PDB file of C-alpha atoms in Angstrom:
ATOM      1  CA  UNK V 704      -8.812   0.276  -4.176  1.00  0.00           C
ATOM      2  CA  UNK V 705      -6.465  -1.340  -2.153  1.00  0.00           C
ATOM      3  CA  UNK V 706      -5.577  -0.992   1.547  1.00  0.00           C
ATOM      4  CA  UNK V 707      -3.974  -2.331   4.540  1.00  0.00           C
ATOM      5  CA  UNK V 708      -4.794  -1.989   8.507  1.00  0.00           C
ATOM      6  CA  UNK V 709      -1.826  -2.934  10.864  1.00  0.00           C
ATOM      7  CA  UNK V 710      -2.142  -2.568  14.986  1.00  0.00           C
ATOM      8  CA  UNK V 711      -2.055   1.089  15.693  1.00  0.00           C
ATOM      9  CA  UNK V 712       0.814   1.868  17.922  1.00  0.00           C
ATOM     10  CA  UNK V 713       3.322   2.279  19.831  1.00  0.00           C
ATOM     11  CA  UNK V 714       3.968  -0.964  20.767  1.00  0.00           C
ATOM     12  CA  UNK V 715       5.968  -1.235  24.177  1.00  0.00           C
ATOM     13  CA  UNK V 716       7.290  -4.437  25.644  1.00  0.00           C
ATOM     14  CA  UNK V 717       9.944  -5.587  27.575  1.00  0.00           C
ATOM     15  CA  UNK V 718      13.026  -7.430  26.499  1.00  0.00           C
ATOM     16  CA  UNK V 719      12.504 -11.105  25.638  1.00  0.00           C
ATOM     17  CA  UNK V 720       9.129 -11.022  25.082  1.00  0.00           C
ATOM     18  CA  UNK V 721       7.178 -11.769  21.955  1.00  0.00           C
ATOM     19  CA  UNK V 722       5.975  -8.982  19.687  1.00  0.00           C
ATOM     20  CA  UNK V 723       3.437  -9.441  17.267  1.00  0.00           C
ATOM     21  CA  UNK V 724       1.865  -7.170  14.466  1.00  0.00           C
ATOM     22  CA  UNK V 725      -1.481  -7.514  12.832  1.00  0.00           C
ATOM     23  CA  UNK V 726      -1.732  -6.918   9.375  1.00  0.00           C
ATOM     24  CA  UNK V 727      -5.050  -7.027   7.695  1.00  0.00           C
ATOM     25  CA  UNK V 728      -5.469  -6.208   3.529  1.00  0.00           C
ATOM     26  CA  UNK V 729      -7.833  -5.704   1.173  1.00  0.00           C
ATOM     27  CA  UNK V 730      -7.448  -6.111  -2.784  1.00  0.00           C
ATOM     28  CA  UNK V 731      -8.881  -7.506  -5.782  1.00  0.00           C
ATOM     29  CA  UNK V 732      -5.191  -8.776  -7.028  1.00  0.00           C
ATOM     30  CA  UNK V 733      -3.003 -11.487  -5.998  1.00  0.00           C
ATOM     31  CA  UNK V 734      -0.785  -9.841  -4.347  1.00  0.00           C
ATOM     32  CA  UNK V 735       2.463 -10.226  -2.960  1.00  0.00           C
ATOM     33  CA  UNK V 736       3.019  -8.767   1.029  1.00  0.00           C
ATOM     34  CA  UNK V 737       5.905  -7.160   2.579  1.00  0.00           C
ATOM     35  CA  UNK V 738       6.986  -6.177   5.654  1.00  0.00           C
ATOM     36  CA  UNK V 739       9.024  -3.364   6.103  1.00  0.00           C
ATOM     37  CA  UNK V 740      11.028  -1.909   8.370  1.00  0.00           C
ATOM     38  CA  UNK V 741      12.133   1.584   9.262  1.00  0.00           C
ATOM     39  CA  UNK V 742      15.067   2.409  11.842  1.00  0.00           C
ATOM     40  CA  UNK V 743      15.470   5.914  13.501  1.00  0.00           C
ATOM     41  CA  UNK V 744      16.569   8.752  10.813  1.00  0.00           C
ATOM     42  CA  UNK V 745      16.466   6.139   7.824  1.00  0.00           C
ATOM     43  CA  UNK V 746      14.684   5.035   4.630  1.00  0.00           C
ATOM     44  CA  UNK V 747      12.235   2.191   5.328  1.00  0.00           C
ATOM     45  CA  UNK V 748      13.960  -1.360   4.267  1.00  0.00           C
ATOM     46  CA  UNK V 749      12.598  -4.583   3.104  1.00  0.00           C
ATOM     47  CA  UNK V 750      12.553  -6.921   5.700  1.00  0.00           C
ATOM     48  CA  UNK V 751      10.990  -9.762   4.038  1.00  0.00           C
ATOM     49  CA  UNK V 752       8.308 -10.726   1.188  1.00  0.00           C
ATOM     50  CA  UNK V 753       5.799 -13.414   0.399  1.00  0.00           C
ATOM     51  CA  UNK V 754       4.427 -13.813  -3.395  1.00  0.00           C
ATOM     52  CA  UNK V 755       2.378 -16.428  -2.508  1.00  0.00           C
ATOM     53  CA  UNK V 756      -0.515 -17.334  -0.380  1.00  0.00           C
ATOM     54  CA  UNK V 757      -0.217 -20.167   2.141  1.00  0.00           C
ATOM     55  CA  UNK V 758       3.790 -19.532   2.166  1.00  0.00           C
ATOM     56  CA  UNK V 759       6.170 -18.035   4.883  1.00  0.00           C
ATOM     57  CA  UNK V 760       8.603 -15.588   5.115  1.00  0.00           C
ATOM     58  CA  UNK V 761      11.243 -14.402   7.743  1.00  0.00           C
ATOM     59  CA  UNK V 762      14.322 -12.563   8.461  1.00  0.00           C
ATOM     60  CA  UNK V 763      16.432 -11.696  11.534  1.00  0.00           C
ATOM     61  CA  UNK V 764      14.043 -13.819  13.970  1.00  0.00           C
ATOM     62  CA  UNK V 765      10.816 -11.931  12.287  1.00  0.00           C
ATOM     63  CA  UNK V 766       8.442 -14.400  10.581  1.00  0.00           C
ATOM     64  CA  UNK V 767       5.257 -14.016   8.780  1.00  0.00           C
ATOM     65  CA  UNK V 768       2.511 -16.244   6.831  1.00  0.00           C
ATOM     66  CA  UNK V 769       0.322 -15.209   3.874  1.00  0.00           C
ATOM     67  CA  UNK V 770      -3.122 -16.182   5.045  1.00  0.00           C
ATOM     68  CA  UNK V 771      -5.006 -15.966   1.997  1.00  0.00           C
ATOM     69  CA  UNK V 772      -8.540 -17.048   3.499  1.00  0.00           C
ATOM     70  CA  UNK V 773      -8.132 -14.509   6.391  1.00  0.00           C
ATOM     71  CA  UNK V 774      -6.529 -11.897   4.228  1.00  0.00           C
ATOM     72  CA  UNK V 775      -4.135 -11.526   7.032  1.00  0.00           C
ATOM     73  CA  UNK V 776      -0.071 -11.429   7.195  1.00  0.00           C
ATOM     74  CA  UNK V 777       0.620 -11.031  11.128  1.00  0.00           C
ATOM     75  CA  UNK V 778       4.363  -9.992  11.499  1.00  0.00           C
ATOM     76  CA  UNK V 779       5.839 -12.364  14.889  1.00  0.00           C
ATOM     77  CA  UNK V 780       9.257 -12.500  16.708  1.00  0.00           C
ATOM     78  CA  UNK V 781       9.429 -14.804  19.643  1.00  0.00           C
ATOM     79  CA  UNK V 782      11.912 -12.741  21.903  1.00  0.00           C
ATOM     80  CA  UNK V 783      12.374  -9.016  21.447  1.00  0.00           C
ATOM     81  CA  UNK V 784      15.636  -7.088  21.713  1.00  0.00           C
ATOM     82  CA  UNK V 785      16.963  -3.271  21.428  1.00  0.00           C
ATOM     83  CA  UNK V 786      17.835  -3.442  18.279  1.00  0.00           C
ATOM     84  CA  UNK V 787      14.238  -4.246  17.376  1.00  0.00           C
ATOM     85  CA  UNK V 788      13.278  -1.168  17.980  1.00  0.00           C
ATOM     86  CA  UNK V 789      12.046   0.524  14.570  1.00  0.00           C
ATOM     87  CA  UNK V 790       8.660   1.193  12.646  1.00  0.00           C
ATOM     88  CA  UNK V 791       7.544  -1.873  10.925  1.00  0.00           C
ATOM     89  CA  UNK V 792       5.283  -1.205   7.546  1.00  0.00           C
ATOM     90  CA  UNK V 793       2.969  -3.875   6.047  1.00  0.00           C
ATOM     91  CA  UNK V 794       2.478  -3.449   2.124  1.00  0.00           C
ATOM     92  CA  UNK V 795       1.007  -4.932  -0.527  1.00  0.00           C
ATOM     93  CA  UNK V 796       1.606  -5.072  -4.211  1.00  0.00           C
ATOM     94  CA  UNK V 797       0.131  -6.927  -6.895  1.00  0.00           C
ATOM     95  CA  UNK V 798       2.070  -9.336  -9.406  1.00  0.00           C
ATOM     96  CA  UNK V 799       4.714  -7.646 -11.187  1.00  0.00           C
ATOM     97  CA  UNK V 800       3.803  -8.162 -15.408  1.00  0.00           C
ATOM     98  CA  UNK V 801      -0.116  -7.837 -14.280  1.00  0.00           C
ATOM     99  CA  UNK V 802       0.156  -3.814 -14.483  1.00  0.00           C
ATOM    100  CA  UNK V 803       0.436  -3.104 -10.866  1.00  0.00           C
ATOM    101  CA  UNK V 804       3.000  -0.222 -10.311  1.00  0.00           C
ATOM    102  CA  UNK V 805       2.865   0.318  -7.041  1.00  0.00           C
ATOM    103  CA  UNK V 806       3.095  -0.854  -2.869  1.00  0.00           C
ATOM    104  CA  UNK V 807       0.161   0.023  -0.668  1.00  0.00           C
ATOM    105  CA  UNK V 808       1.503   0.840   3.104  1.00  0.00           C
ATOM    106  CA  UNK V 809      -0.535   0.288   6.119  1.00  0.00           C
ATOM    107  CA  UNK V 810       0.369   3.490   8.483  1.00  0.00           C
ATOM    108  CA  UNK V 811       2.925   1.296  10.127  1.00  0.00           C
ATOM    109  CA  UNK V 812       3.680   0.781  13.740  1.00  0.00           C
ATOM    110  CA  UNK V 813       6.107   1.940  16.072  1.00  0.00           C
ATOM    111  CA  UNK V 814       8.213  -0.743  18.185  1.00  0.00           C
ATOM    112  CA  UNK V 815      10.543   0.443  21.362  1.00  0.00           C
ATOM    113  CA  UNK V 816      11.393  -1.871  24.478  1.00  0.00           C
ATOM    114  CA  UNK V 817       9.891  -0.595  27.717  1.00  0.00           C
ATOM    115  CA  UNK V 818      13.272   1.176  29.473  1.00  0.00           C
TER     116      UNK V 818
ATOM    117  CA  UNK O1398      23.107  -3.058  -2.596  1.00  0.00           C
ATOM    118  CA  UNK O1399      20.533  -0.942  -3.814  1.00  0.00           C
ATOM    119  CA  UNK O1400      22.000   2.995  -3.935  1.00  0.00           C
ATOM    120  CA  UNK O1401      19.473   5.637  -3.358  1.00  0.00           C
ATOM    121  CA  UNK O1402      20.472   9.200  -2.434  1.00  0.00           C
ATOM    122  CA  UNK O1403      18.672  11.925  -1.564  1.00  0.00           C
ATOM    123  CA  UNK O1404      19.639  16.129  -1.373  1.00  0.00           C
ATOM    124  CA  UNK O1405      18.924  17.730   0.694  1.00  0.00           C
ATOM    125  CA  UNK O1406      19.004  15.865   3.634  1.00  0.00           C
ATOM    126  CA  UNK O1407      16.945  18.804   5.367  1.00  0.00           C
ATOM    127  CA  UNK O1408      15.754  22.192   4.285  1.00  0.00           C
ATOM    128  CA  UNK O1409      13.764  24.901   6.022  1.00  0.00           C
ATOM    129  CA  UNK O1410      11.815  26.737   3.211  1.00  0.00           C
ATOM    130  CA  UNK O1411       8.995  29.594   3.671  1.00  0.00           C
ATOM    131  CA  UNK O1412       6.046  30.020   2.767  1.00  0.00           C
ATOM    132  CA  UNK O1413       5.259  30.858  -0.767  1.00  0.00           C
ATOM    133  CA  UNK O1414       8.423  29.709  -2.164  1.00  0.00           C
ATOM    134  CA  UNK O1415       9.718  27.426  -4.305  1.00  0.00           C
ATOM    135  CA  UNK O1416      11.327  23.704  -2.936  1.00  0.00           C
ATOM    136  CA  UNK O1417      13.185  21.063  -5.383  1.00  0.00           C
ATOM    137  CA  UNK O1418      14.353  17.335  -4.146  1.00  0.00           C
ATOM    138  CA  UNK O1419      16.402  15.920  -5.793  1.00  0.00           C
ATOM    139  CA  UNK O1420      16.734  11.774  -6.085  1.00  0.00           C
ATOM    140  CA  UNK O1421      19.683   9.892  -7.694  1.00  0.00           C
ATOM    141  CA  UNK O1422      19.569   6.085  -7.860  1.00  0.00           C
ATOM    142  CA  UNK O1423      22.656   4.482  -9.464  1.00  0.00           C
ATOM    143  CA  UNK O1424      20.629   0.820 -10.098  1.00  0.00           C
ATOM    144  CA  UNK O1425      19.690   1.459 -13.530  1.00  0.00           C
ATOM    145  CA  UNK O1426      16.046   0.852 -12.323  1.00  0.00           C
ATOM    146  CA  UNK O1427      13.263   1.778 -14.283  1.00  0.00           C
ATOM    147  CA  UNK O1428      10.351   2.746 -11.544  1.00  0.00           C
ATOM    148  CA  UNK O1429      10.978   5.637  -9.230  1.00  0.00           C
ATOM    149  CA  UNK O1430       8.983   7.051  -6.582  1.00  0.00           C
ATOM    150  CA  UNK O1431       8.651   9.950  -4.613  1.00  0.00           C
ATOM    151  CA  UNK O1432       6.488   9.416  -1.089  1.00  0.00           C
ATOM    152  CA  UNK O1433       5.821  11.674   1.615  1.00  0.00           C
ATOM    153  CA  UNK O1434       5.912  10.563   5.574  1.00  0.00           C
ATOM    154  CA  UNK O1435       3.237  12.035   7.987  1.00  0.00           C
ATOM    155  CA  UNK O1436       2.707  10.288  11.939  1.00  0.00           C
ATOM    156  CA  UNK O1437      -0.475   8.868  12.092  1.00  0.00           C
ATOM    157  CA  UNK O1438      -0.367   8.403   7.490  1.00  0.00           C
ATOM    158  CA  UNK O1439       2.235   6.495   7.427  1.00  0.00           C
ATOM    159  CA  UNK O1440       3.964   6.073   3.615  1.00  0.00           C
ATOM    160  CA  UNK O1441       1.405   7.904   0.735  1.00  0.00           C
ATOM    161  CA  UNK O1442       2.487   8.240  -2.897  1.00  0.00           C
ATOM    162  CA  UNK O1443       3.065  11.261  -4.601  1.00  0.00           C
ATOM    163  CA  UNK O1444       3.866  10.907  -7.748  1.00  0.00           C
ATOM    164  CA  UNK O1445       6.032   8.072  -9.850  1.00  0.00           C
ATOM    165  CA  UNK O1446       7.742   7.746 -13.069  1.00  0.00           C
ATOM    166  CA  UNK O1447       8.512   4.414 -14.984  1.00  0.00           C
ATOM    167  CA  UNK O1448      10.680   6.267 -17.655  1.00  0.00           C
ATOM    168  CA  UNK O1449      13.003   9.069 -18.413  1.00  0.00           C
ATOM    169  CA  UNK O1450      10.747  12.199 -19.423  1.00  0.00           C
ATOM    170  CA  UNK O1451       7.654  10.743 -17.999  1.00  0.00           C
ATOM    171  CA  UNK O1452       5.876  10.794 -14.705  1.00  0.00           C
ATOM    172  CA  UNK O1453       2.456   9.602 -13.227  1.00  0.00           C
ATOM    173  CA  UNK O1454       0.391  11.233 -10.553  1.00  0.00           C
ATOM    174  CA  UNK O1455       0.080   9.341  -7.249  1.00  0.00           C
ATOM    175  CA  UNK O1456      -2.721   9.327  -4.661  1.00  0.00           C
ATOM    176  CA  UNK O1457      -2.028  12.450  -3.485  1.00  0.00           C
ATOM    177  CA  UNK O1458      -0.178  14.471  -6.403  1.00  0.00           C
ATOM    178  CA  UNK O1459      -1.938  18.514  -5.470  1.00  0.00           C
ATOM    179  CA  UNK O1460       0.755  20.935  -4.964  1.00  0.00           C
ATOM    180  CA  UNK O1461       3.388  18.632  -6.201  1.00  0.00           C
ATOM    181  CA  UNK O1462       5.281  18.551  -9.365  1.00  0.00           C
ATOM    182  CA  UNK O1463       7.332  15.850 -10.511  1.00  0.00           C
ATOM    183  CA  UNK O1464      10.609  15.301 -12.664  1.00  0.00           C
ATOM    184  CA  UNK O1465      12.066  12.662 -14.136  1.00  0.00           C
ATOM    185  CA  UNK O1466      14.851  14.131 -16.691  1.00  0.00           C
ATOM    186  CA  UNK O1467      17.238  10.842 -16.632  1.00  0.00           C
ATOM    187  CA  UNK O1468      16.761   7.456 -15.800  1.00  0.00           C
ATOM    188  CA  UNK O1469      18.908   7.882 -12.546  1.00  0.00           C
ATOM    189  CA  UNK O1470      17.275  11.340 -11.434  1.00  0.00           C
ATOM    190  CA  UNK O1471      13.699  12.222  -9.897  1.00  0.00           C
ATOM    191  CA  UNK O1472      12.813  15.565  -8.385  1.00  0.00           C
ATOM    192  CA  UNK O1473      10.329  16.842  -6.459  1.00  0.00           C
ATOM    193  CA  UNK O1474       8.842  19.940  -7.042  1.00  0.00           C
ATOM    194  CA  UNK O1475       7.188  22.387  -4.332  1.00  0.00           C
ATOM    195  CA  UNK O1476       6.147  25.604  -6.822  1.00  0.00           C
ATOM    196  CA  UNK O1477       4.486  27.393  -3.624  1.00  0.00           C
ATOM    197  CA  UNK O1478       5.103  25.626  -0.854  1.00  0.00           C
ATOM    198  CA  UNK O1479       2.465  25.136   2.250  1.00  0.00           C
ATOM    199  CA  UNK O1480       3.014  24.815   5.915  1.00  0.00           C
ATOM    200  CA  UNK O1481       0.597  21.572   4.795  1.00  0.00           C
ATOM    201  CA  UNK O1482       3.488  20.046   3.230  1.00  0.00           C
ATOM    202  CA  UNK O1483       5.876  19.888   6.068  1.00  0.00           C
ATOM    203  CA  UNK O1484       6.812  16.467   6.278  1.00  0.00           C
ATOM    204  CA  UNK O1485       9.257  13.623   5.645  1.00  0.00           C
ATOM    205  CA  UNK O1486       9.809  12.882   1.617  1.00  0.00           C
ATOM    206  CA  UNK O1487      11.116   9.070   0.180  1.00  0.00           C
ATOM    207  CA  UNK O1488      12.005   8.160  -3.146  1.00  0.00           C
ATOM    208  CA  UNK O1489      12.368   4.801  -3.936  1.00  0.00           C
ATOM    209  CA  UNK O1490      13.607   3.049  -7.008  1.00  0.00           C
ATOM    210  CA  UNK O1491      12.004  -0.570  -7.942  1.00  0.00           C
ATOM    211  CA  UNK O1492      13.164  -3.821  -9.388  1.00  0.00           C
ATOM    212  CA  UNK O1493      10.709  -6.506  -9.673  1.00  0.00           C
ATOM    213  CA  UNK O1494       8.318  -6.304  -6.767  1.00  0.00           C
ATOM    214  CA  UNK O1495      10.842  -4.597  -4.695  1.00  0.00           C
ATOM    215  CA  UNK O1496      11.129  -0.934  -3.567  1.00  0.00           C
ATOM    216  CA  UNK O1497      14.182   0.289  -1.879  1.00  0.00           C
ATOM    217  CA  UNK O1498      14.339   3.667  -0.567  1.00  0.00           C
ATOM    218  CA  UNK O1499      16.085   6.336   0.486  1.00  0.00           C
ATOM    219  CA  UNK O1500      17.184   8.431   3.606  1.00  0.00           C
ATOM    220  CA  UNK O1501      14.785  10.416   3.315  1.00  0.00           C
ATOM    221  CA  UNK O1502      14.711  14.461   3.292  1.00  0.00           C
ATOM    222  CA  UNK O1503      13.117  16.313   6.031  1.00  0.00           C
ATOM    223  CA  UNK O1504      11.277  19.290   5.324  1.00  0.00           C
ATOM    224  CA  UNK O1505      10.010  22.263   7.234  1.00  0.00           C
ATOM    225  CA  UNK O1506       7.881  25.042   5.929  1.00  0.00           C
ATOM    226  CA  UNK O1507       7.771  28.184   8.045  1.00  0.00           C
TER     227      UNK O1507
END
């Protein structure tokens, strides 16, 4: 089945620096990747998505390219601030029409700025 | 904006006994999805329905019931719940490749 490995965390860094997340996936499909993000006592929340391979996505500073040959969709942000802080989820899903029903979640990975 | 809600927020339930969530989306989406949130598991699905009066078992359905008796509502059913099954629960409703969540309700089994 499917599956997808992100960098285990926490993840602590200071303000202004660069943050980046490894995302790694596995599926027979063509699938389209999210990222996701989760702030403190709420419902995860789409940050951004990519349907297609070779293409990039971003939002709020984040930004993140489908590397189809890799199999790879490493979440970056150049300068980190407070408001950063969250869990960030890579998924996957496959096309929607091609029967796929469903998003596979990496475990996700906890961001906070060092105090 | 997507509306997903969620009651209870939290509930403390024993062991043994019997636990309903309740989900209400007012999208008019079709999917819905019920998920529960461990550290170190991140987001697993439980069950999901794609239709009024039907549901599908997720990847990790045992000692979980699910109900879909509307297209807006989706409840999650506990019949005896386990200390196991302390956790954080999500539903989600879809449209197109999209998922969009809610709160979330926090659970605690004593």
């Amino acid at each position: 089945g499917d599956s997808v490995t992100q960098t285990e965390g926490p993840v602590t860094l200071s303000e202004g620096t660069s943050l980046t997340v490894n995302c790694s996936y596995e599926t027979k499909q063509y699938p389209t990747l999210f990222w996701y993000v989760q702030y403190p006592g709420e419902g995860p929340q789409l940050l951004f998505k990519v349907p297609k391979a070779n293409e990039k996505g971003s939002n709020r500073g984040f930004e993140a390219t489908y590397n189809k040959e890799a199999t790879s969709f490493h979440l970056q942000k150049a300068s980190v601030q407070e408001s950063d802080s969250a869990v960030y989820y890579c998924a996957l899903s496959g096309l929607p029409g091609t029967g796929s029903n469903r998003l596979t979640f990496g475990k996700g990975t906890k961001f906070s700025l060092i105090p | 904006e997507a509306a997903v809600t969620q009651s209870p927020r939290s509930k403390v339930a024993v062991t043994g006994g019997k636990v309903t969530l309740s989900c209400h989306q007012t999208n008019n989406h079709d999917y819905m999805y019920w998920y529960r949130q461990d550290t170190g598991h991140g987001l697993r699905l439980i069950h999901y329905s794609y239709v009024a009066d039907s549901t599908e078992k997720g990847d990790i359905p045992d000692g979980y019931k699910a109900s879909r008796p509307s297209q807006e509502n989706f409840s999650l059913i506990l019949e005896l719940a386990s200390l196991s099954q302390t956790a954080v629960y999500f539903c989600a409703s879809r449209t197109g490749s999209e998922q969009y969540f809610g709160p979330g309700t926090r659970l605690t089994v004593l």
